CSV table of C-alpha atoms in Angstrom, one decimal:
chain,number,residue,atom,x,y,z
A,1,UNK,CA,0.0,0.0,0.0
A,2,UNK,CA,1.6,3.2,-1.0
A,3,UNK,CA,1.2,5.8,1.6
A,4,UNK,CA,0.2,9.6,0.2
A,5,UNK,CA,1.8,12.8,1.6
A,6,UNK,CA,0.4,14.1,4.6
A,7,UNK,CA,-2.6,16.2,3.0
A,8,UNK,CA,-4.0,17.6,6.5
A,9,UNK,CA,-1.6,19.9,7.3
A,10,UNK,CA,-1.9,21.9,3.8
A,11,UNK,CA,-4.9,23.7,4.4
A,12,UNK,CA,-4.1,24.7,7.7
A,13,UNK,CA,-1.2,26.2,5.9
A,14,UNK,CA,-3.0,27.6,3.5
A,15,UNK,CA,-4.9,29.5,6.8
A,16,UNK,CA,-2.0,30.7,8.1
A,17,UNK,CA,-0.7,32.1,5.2
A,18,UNK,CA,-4.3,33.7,4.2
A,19,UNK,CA,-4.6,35.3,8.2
A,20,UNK,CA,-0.8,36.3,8.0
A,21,UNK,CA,-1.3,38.4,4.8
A,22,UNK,CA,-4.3,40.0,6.2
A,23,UNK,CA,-2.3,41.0,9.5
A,24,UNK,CA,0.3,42.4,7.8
A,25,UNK,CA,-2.1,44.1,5.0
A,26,UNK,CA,-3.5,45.6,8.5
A,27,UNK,CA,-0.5,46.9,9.5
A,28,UNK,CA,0.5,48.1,6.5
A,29,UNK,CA,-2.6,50.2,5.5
A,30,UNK,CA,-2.8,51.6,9.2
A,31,UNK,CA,0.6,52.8,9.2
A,32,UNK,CA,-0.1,54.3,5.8
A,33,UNK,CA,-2.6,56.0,7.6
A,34,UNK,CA,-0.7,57.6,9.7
A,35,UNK,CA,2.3,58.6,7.6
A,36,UNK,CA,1.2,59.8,4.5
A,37,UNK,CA,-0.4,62.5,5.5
A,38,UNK,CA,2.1,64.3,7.1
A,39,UNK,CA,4.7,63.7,4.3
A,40,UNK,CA,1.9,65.5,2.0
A,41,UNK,CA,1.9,68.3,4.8
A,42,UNK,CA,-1.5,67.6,6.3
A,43,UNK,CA,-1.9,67.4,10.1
A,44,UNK,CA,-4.2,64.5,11.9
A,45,UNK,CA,-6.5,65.7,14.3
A,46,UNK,CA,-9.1,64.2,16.6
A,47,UNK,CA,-12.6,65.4,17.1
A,48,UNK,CA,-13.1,66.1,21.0
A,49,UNK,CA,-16.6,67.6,21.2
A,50,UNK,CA,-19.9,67.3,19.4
A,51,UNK,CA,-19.6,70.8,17.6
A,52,UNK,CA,-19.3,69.3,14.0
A,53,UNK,CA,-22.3,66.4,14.3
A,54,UNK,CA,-23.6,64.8,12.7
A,55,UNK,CA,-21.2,65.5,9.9
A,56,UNK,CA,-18.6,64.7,12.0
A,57,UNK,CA,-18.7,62.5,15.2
A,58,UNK,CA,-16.6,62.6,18.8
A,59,UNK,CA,-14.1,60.5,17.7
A,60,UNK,CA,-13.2,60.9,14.4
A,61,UNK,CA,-10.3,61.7,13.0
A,62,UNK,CA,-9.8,64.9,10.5
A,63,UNK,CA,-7.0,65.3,8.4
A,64,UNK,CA,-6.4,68.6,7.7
A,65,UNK,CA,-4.6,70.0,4.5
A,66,UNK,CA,-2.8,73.6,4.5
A,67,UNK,CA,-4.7,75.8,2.2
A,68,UNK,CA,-4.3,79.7,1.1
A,69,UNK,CA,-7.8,81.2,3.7
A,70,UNK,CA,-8.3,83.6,0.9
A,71,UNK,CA,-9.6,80.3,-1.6
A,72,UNK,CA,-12.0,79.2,1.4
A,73,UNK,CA,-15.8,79.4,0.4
A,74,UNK,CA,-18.5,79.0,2.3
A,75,UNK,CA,-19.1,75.3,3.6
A,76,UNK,CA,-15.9,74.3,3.4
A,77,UNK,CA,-14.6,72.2,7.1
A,78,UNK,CA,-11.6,74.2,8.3
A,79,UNK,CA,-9.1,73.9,11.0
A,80,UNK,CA,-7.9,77.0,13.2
A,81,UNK,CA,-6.5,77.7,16.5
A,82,UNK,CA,-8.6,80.1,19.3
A,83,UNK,CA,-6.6,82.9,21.3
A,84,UNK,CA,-6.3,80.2,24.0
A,85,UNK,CA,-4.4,77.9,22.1
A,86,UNK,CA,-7.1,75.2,21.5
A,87,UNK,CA,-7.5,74.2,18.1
A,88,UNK,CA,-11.4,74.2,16.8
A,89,UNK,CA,-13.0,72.4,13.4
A,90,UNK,CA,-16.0,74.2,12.1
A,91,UNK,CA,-17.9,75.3,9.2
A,92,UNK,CA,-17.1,78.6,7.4
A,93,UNK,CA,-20.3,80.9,7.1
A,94,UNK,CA,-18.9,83.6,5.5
A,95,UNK,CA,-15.0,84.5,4.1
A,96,UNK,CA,-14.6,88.2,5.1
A,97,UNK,CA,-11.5,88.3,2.3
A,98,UNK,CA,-11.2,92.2,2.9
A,99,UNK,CA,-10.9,92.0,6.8
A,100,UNK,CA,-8.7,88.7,6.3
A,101,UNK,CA,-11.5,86.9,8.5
A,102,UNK,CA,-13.5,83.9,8.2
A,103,UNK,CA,-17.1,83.7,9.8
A,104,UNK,CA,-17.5,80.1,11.1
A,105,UNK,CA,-20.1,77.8,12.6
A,106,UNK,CA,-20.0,74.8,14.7
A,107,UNK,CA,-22.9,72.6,12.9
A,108,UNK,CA,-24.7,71.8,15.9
A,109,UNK,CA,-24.5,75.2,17.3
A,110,UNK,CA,-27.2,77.7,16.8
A,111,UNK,CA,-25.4,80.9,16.6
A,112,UNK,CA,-22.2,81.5,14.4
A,113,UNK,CA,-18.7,81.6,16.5
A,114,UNK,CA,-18.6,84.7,18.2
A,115,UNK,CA,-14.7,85.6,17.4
A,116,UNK,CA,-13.8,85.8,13.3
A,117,UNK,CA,-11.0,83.6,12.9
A,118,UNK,CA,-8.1,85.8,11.3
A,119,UNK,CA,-6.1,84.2,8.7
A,120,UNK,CA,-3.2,83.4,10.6
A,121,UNK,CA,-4.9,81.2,12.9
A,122,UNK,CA,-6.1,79.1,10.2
A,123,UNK,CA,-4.6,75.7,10.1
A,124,UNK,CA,-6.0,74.3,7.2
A,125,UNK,CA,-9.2,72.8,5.3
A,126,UNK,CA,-10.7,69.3,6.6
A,127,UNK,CA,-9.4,66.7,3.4
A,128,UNK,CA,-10.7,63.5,5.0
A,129,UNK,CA,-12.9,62.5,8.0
A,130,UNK,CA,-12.7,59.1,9.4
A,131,UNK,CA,-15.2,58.8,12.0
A,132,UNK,CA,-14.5,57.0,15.0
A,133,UNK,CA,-10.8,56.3,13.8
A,134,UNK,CA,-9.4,59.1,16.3
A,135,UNK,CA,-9.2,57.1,19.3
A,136,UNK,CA,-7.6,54.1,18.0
A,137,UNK,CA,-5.3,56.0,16.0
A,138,UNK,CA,-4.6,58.4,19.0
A,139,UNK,CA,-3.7,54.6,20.5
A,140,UNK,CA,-1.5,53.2,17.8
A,141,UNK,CA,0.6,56.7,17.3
A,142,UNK,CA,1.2,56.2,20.8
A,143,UNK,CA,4.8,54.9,22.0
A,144,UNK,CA,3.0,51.5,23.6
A,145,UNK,CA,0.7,51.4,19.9
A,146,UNK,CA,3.5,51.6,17.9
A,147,UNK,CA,5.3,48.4,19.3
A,148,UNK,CA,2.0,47.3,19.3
A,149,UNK,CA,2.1,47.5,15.9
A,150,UNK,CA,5.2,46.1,15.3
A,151,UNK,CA,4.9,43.4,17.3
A,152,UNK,CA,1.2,42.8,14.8
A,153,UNK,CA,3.4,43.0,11.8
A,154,UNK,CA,5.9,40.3,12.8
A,155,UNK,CA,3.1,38.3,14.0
A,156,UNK,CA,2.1,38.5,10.0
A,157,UNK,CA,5.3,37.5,8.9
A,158,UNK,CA,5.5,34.8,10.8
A,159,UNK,CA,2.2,33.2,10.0
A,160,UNK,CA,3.1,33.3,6.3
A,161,UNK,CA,6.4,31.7,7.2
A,162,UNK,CA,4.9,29.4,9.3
A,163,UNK,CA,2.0,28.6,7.0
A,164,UNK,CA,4.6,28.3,3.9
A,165,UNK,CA,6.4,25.8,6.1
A,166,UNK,CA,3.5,23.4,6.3
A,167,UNK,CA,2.8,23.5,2.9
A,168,UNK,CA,5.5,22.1,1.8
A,169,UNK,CA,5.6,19.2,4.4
């Protein structure tokens, strides 16, 4: 009787290899996430209060991109910083291009902002809104998330080596 290869450990390999690709597609695409968009200049921000909703929820994340404030219309999601230092997403109502001012509007808020932002407290127009992505990618950007994620990368690399292992046994 002629004894066949051991056929039960190839799919299992196959499963490995599948799961290991995945977890390092993961890794990949949230490190992508966080890099890209601040070697195109744009600053990652996350939504701390319910100013913005529905359009955008606690917990999203913004990306914001640097823009001229003179182009800004009205609608447009910008980014500035207040007199105290905190820094504020809302709508612009109105661009007041001779006063170098923009009008702006939380959306939830009834009233418009009482302070015009000036110009040079603009930080830039909202690109990209991931909502709920802010905490977990205030998380991963963190010192601890960051090996985190390393460790979940060679995790990935392993499985695919592992699983290529048993397919070939």
């Amino acid at each position: 009787m002629a004894r066949q290869g051991n056929t039960s450990r190839s799919p299992l390999g196959w499963v490995l290899t599948g799961v290991g690709m995945v977890v390092i597609a993961a890794t990949l695409v949230v490190a992508l996430l966080l890099a890209v968009p601040g070697l195109l200049g744009w600053q990652q921000l996350t939504v701390l209060t319910g100013s913005m909703e529905p359009a955008i929820p606690v917990g999203s994340m913004v990306y914001v991109q640097p823009v001229e404030p003179e182009t800004l219309a009205e609608g447009d999601v910008v980014t500035f910083t207040q007199a105290d230092g905190d820094t504020v997403t809302h709508r612009v109502v109105r661009n007041r291009t001779v006063e170098g001012t923009l009008v702006t509007k939380g959306d939830a808020n009834a009233e418009d902002d009482v302070d015009p932002v000036p110009y040079e407290r603009v930080v830039g127009k909202v690109g990209l809104t991931l909502p709920g992505a802010g905490d977990v990618f205030g998380y991963v950007s963190s010192d601890v998330g960051k090996m985190y994620m390393l460790a979940f990368g060679a995790c990935g690399v392993m499985l695919v080596i592992l699983g290529g292992r048993m397919r070939k046994a």
